[in-house]
Amino acid sequence: MPPQHGPRRARIAFSDSAAKQLENITSEAEIHALDRALVVVSVAPEIGDPIPGSAAGPQLREYADEVERVRLLYWVTALRTVVVVAYLEV
């Protein structure tokens, strides 16, 4: 019997500004919090709330993890790649 696989995860990419934010993370707790939020968004990119804006650019979404106190601002490409724009600790 072939192995059962779950749904395919979205690929995660970072904008230049988000990549700079990641360079400044030094705490294990912050890394864990970010990892948890990225896993959630990679499994279900539509989980975040749409952020109102213009129709000219990509539809930004916001995911907030209340347990880890983290917010991700991101958009999803047509090929289901999640592009993280900013990581914010609340």
Tab-separated table of N, CA and C in Angstrom:
chain	number	residue	atom	x	y	z
A	1	MET	N	0.846	-1.175	0.000
A	1	MET	CA	0.000	0.000	0.000
A	1	MET	C	0.897	1.246	0.000
A	2	PRO	N	0.659	2.194	-0.919
A	2	PRO	CA	1.499	3.392	-0.974
A	2	PRO	C	1.316	4.241	0.281
A	3	PRO	N	2.377	4.957	0.686
A	3	PRO	CA	2.276	5.812	1.883
A	3	PRO	C	1.290	6.948	1.659
A	4	GLN	N	0.590	7.312	2.707
A	4	GLN	CA	-0.355	8.423	2.662
A	4	GLN	C	0.385	9.718	3.012
A	5	HIS	N	0.200	10.708	2.194
A	5	HIS	CA	0.827	12.007	2.435
A	5	HIS	C	-0.256	13.029	2.725
A	6	GLY	N	0.073	13.999	3.553
A	6	GLY	CA	-0.848	15.085	3.839
A	6	GLY	C	-0.837	16.081	2.699
A	7	PRO	N	-1.571	17.163	2.845
A	7	PRO	CA	-1.595	18.181	1.791
A	7	PRO	C	-0.209	18.797	1.599
A	8	ARG	N	0.075	19.188	0.380
A	8	ARG	CA	1.362	19.808	0.071
A	8	ARG	C	1.462	21.175	0.748
A	9	ARG	N	2.581	21.422	1.372
A	9	ARG	CA	2.796	22.724	2.013
A	9	ARG	C	3.202	23.762	0.992
A	10	ALA	N	2.833	25.000	1.284
A	10	ALA	CA	3.256	26.112	0.437
A	10	ALA	C	4.736	26.384	0.689
A	11	ARG	N	5.403	26.853	-0.327
A	11	ARG	CA	6.803	27.254	-0.206
A	11	ARG	C	6.835	28.631	0.452
A	12	ILE	N	7.807	28.867	1.325
A	12	ILE	CA	7.930	30.161	2.008
A	12	ILE	C	9.114	30.922	1.415
A	13	ALA	N	8.903	32.178	1.101
A	13	ALA	CA	9.966	33.069	0.638
A	13	ALA	C	9.864	34.351	1.460
A	14	PHE	N	10.943	35.107	1.509
A	14	PHE	CA	10.971	36.333	2.306
A	14	PHE	C	11.322	37.522	1.432
A	15	SER	N	10.620	38.626	1.653
A	15	SER	CA	10.987	39.878	0.988
A	15	SER	C	12.316	40.337	1.583
A	16	ASP	N	12.942	41.307	0.950
A	16	ASP	CA	14.219	41.815	1.456
A	16	ASP	C	14.083	42.361	2.880
A	17	SER	N	12.987	43.082	3.143
A	17	SER	CA	12.812	43.659	4.485
A	17	SER	C	12.585	42.564	5.528
A	18	ALA	N	11.847	41.524	5.177
A	18	ALA	CA	11.636	40.416	6.122
A	18	ALA	C	12.944	39.663	6.352
A	19	ALA	N	13.741	39.494	5.300
A	19	ALA	CA	15.038	38.813	5.449
A	19	ALA	C	15.945	39.590	6.396
A	20	LYS	N	15.915	40.915	6.314
A	20	LYS	CA	16.714	41.739	7.239
A	20	LYS	C	16.237	41.544	8.677
A	21	GLN	N	14.921	41.450	8.865
A	21	GLN	CA	14.395	41.214	10.206
A	21	GLN	C	14.902	39.878	10.740
A	22	LEU	N	14.933	38.865	9.895
A	22	LEU	CA	15.381	37.541	10.324
A	22	LEU	C	16.842	37.543	10.754
A	23	GLU	N	17.650	38.352	10.097
A	23	GLU	CA	19.066	38.442	10.452
A	23	GLU	C	19.262	38.928	11.889
A	24	ASN	N	18.306	39.681	12.400
A	24	ASN	CA	18.432	40.262	13.733
A	24	ASN	C	17.864	39.390	14.841
A	25	ILE	N	17.284	38.251	14.499
A	25	ILE	CA	16.727	37.359	15.523
A	25	ILE	C	17.852	36.555	16.150
A	26	THR	N	17.966	36.634	17.460
A	26	THR	CA	19.018	35.893	18.160
A	26	THR	C	18.464	34.970	19.240
A	27	SER	N	17.279	35.205	19.688
A	27	SER	CA	16.690	34.444	20.782
A	27	SER	C	16.078	33.137	20.275
A	28	GLU	N	16.315	32.052	20.987
A	28	GLU	CA	15.706	30.762	20.664
A	28	GLU	C	14.179	30.859	20.719
A	29	ALA	N	13.655	31.602	21.670
A	29	ALA	CA	12.208	31.757	21.808
A	29	ALA	C	11.618	32.452	20.585
A	30	GLU	N	12.293	33.475	20.073
A	30	GLU	CA	11.820	34.174	18.881
A	30	GLU	C	11.868	33.265	17.654
A	31	ILE	N	12.928	32.480	17.533
A	31	ILE	CA	13.052	31.547	16.409
A	31	ILE	C	11.933	30.509	16.468
A	32	HIS	N	11.660	29.986	17.647
A	32	HIS	CA	10.592	29.007	17.821
A	32	HIS	C	9.238	29.618	17.453
A	33	ALA	N	8.987	30.832	17.902
A	33	ALA	CA	7.716	31.501	17.620
A	33	ALA	C	7.543	31.717	16.119
A	34	LEU	N	8.590	32.169	15.457
A	34	LEU	CA	8.521	32.390	14.020
A	34	LEU	C	8.323	31.068	13.283
A	35	ASP	N	9.065	30.031	13.667
A	35	ASP	CA	8.918	28.722	13.027
A	35	ASP	C	7.486	28.212	13.127
A	36	ARG	N	6.903	28.356	14.284
A	36	ARG	CA	5.528	27.885	14.492
A	36	ARG	C	4.567	28.616	13.551
A	37	ALA	N	4.701	29.927	13.457
A	37	ALA	CA	3.820	30.710	12.593
A	37	ALA	C	4.038	30.354	11.121
A	38	LEU	N	5.288	30.144	10.717
A	38	LEU	CA	5.568	29.791	9.326
A	38	LEU	C	4.989	28.430	8.955
A	39	VAL	N	5.033	27.486	9.876
A	39	VAL	CA	4.443	26.170	9.607
A	39	VAL	C	2.942	26.291	9.401
A	40	VAL	N	2.289	27.047	10.262
A	40	VAL	CA	0.833	27.224	10.132
A	40	VAL	C	0.486	27.829	8.775
A	41	VAL	N	1.186	28.873	8.392
A	41	VAL	CA	0.895	29.555	7.132
A	41	VAL	C	1.265	28.674	5.934
A	42	SER	N	2.315	27.867	6.048
A	42	SER	CA	2.687	27.007	4.923
A	42	SER	C	1.667	25.897	4.700
A	43	VAL	N	1.026	25.440	5.763
A	43	VAL	CA	0.010	24.390	5.642
A	43	VAL	C	-1.313	24.964	5.137
A	44	ALA	N	-1.660	26.163	5.597
A	44	ALA	CA	-2.942	26.780	5.227
A	44	ALA	C	-2.741	28.271	4.937
A	45	PRO	N	-2.238	28.619	3.744
A	45	PRO	CA	-1.953	30.021	3.429
A	45	PRO	C	-3.154	30.949	3.543
A	46	GLU	N	-4.351	30.411	3.393
A	46	GLU	CA	-5.558	31.236	3.460
A	46	GLU	C	-5.979	31.555	4.890
A	47	ILE	N	-5.243	31.068	5.876
A	47	ILE	CA	-5.620	31.249	7.279
A	47	ILE	C	-5.569	32.712	7.718
A	48	GLY	N	-4.700	33.493	7.135
A	48	GLY	CA	-4.572	34.889	7.533
A	48	GLY	C	-5.750	35.728	7.068
A	49	ASP	N	-5.960	36.824	7.751
A	49	ASP	CA	-7.034	37.751	7.396
A	49	ASP	C	-6.556	38.701	6.306
A	50	PRO	N	-7.364	38.929	5.277
A	50	PRO	CA	-6.995	39.885	4.229
A	50	PRO	C	-6.868	41.298	4.804
A	51	ILE	N	-5.869	42.019	4.344
A	51	ILE	CA	-5.675	43.412	4.741
A	51	ILE	C	-6.228	44.275	3.613
A	52	PRO	N	-7.178	45.157	3.919
A	52	PRO	CA	-7.744	46.001	2.857
A	52	PRO	C	-6.657	46.849	2.207
A	53	GLY	N	-6.750	46.985	0.914
A	53	GLY	CA	-5.775	47.794	0.187
A	53	GLY	C	-6.217	47.959	-1.244
A	54	SER	N	-5.317	48.385	-2.070
A	54	SER	CA	-5.662	48.599	-3.472
A	54	SER	C	-5.617	47.270	-4.225
A	55	ALA	N	-6.332	47.219	-5.317
A	55	ALA	CA	-6.359	46.021	-6.146
A	55	ALA	C	-5.150	45.965	-7.078
A	56	ALA	N	-4.334	47.005	-7.093
A	56	ALA	CA	-3.198	47.067	-8.005
A	56	ALA	C	-2.088	46.094	-7.620
A	57	GLY	N	-1.881	45.876	-6.351
A	57	GLY	CA	-0.810	45.007	-5.901
A	57	GLY	C	-1.338	43.683	-5.396
A	58	PRO	N	-0.463	42.863	-4.831
A	58	PRO	CA	-0.917	41.576	-4.285
A	58	PRO	C	-1.792	41.779	-3.045
A	59	GLN	N	-2.679	40.847	-2.786
A	59	GLN	CA	-3.558	40.898	-1.616
A	59	GLN	C	-2.754	40.499	-0.373
A	60	LEU	N	-2.434	41.476	0.447
A	60	LEU	CA	-1.704	41.185	1.678
A	60	LEU	C	-2.628	40.512	2.689
A	61	ARG	N	-2.047	39.605	3.467
A	61	ARG	CA	-2.781	38.907	4.519
A	61	ARG	C	-1.993	39.056	5.809
A	62	GLU	N	-2.699	38.922	6.920
A	62	GLU	CA	-2.073	39.008	8.238
A	62	GLU	C	-2.466	37.772	9.040
A	63	TYR	N	-1.452	37.080	9.561
A	63	TYR	CA	-1.698	35.947	10.440
A	63	TYR	C	-1.149	36.298	11.814
A	64	ALA	N	-1.965	36.161	12.837
A	64	ALA	CA	-1.530	36.436	14.214
A	64	ALA	C	-1.639	35.155	15.027
A	65	ASP	N	-0.540	34.757	15.644
A	65	ASP	CA	-0.508	33.602	16.543
A	65	ASP	C	-0.553	34.163	17.958
A	66	GLU	N	-1.696	34.035	18.592
A	66	GLU	CA	-1.888	34.613	19.922
A	66	GLU	C	-1.080	33.891	20.996
A	67	VAL	N	-0.796	32.600	20.795
A	67	VAL	CA	-0.013	31.842	21.781
A	67	VAL	C	1.429	32.322	21.795
A	68	GLU	N	2.025	32.409	20.606
A	68	GLU	CA	3.430	32.823	20.501
A	68	GLU	C	3.601	34.336	20.393
A	69	ARG	N	2.489	35.058	20.256
A	69	ARG	CA	2.500	36.511	20.165
A	69	ARG	C	3.337	36.999	18.977
A	70	VAL	N	2.979	36.465	17.811
A	70	VAL	CA	3.676	36.781	16.571
A	70	VAL	C	2.652	37.153	15.506
A	71	ARG	N	3.012	38.095	14.642
A	71	ARG	CA	2.197	38.441	13.482
A	71	ARG	C	3.057	38.320	12.232
A	72	LEU	N	2.488	37.756	11.185
A	72	LEU	CA	3.150	37.697	9.885
A	72	LEU	C	2.302	38.477	8.891
A	73	LEU	N	2.941	39.308	8.095
A	73	LEU	CA	2.287	39.963	6.972
A	73	LEU	C	2.834	39.283	5.726
A	74	TYR	N	1.942	38.815	4.856
A	74	TYR	CA	2.393	38.031	3.711
A	74	TYR	C	1.391	38.112	2.575
A	75	TRP	N	1.792	37.597	1.427
A	75	TRP	CA	0.888	37.418	0.301
A	75	TRP	C	1.208	36.083	-0.332
A	76	VAL	N	0.232	35.550	-1.061
A	76	VAL	CA	0.362	34.234	-1.657
A	76	VAL	C	0.372	34.389	-3.174
A	77	THR	N	1.367	33.783	-3.825
A	77	THR	CA	1.447	33.860	-5.283
A	77	THR	C	0.474	32.877	-5.916
A	78	ALA	N	0.330	32.981	-7.226
A	78	ALA	CA	-0.553	32.070	-7.968
A	78	ALA	C	-0.069	30.623	-7.870
A	79	LEU	N	1.230	30.430	-7.676
A	79	LEU	CA	1.785	29.082	-7.551
A	79	LEU	C	1.864	28.622	-6.097
A	80	ARG	N	1.146	29.321	-5.222
A	80	ARG	CA	1.023	28.951	-3.808
A	80	ARG	C	2.335	29.113	-3.024
A	81	THR	N	3.124	30.090	-3.400
A	81	THR	CA	4.290	30.447	-2.606
A	81	THR	C	3.870	31.565	-1.662
A	82	VAL	N	4.192	31.423	-0.396
A	82	VAL	CA	3.887	32.457	0.590
A	82	VAL	C	5.098	33.379	0.676
A	83	VAL	N	4.901	34.652	0.382
A	83	VAL	CA	5.974	35.637	0.469
A	83	VAL	C	5.755	36.450	1.736
A	84	VAL	N	6.633	36.267	2.710
A	84	VAL	CA	6.522	36.985	3.983
A	84	VAL	C	7.109	38.376	3.783
A	85	VAL	N	6.314	39.373	4.116
A	85	VAL	CA	6.715	40.761	3.971
A	85	VAL	C	7.309	41.286	5.270
A	86	ALA	N	6.719	40.875	6.397
A	86	ALA	CA	7.214	41.344	7.693
A	86	ALA	C	6.858	40.345	8.777
A	87	TYR	N	7.723	40.258	9.756
A	87	TYR	CA	7.511	39.453	10.959
A	87	TYR	C	7.499	40.421	12.126
A	88	LEU	N	6.448	40.372	12.912
A	88	LEU	CA	6.319	41.301	14.026
A	88	LEU	C	6.037	40.537	15.301
A	89	GLU	N	6.766	40.850	16.338
A	89	GLU	CA	6.472	40.257	17.636
A	89	GLU	C	5.594	41.241	18.394
A	90	VAL	N	4.469	40.757	18.904
A	90	VAL	CA	3.538	41.648	19.597
A	90	VAL	C	3.685	41.576	21.087
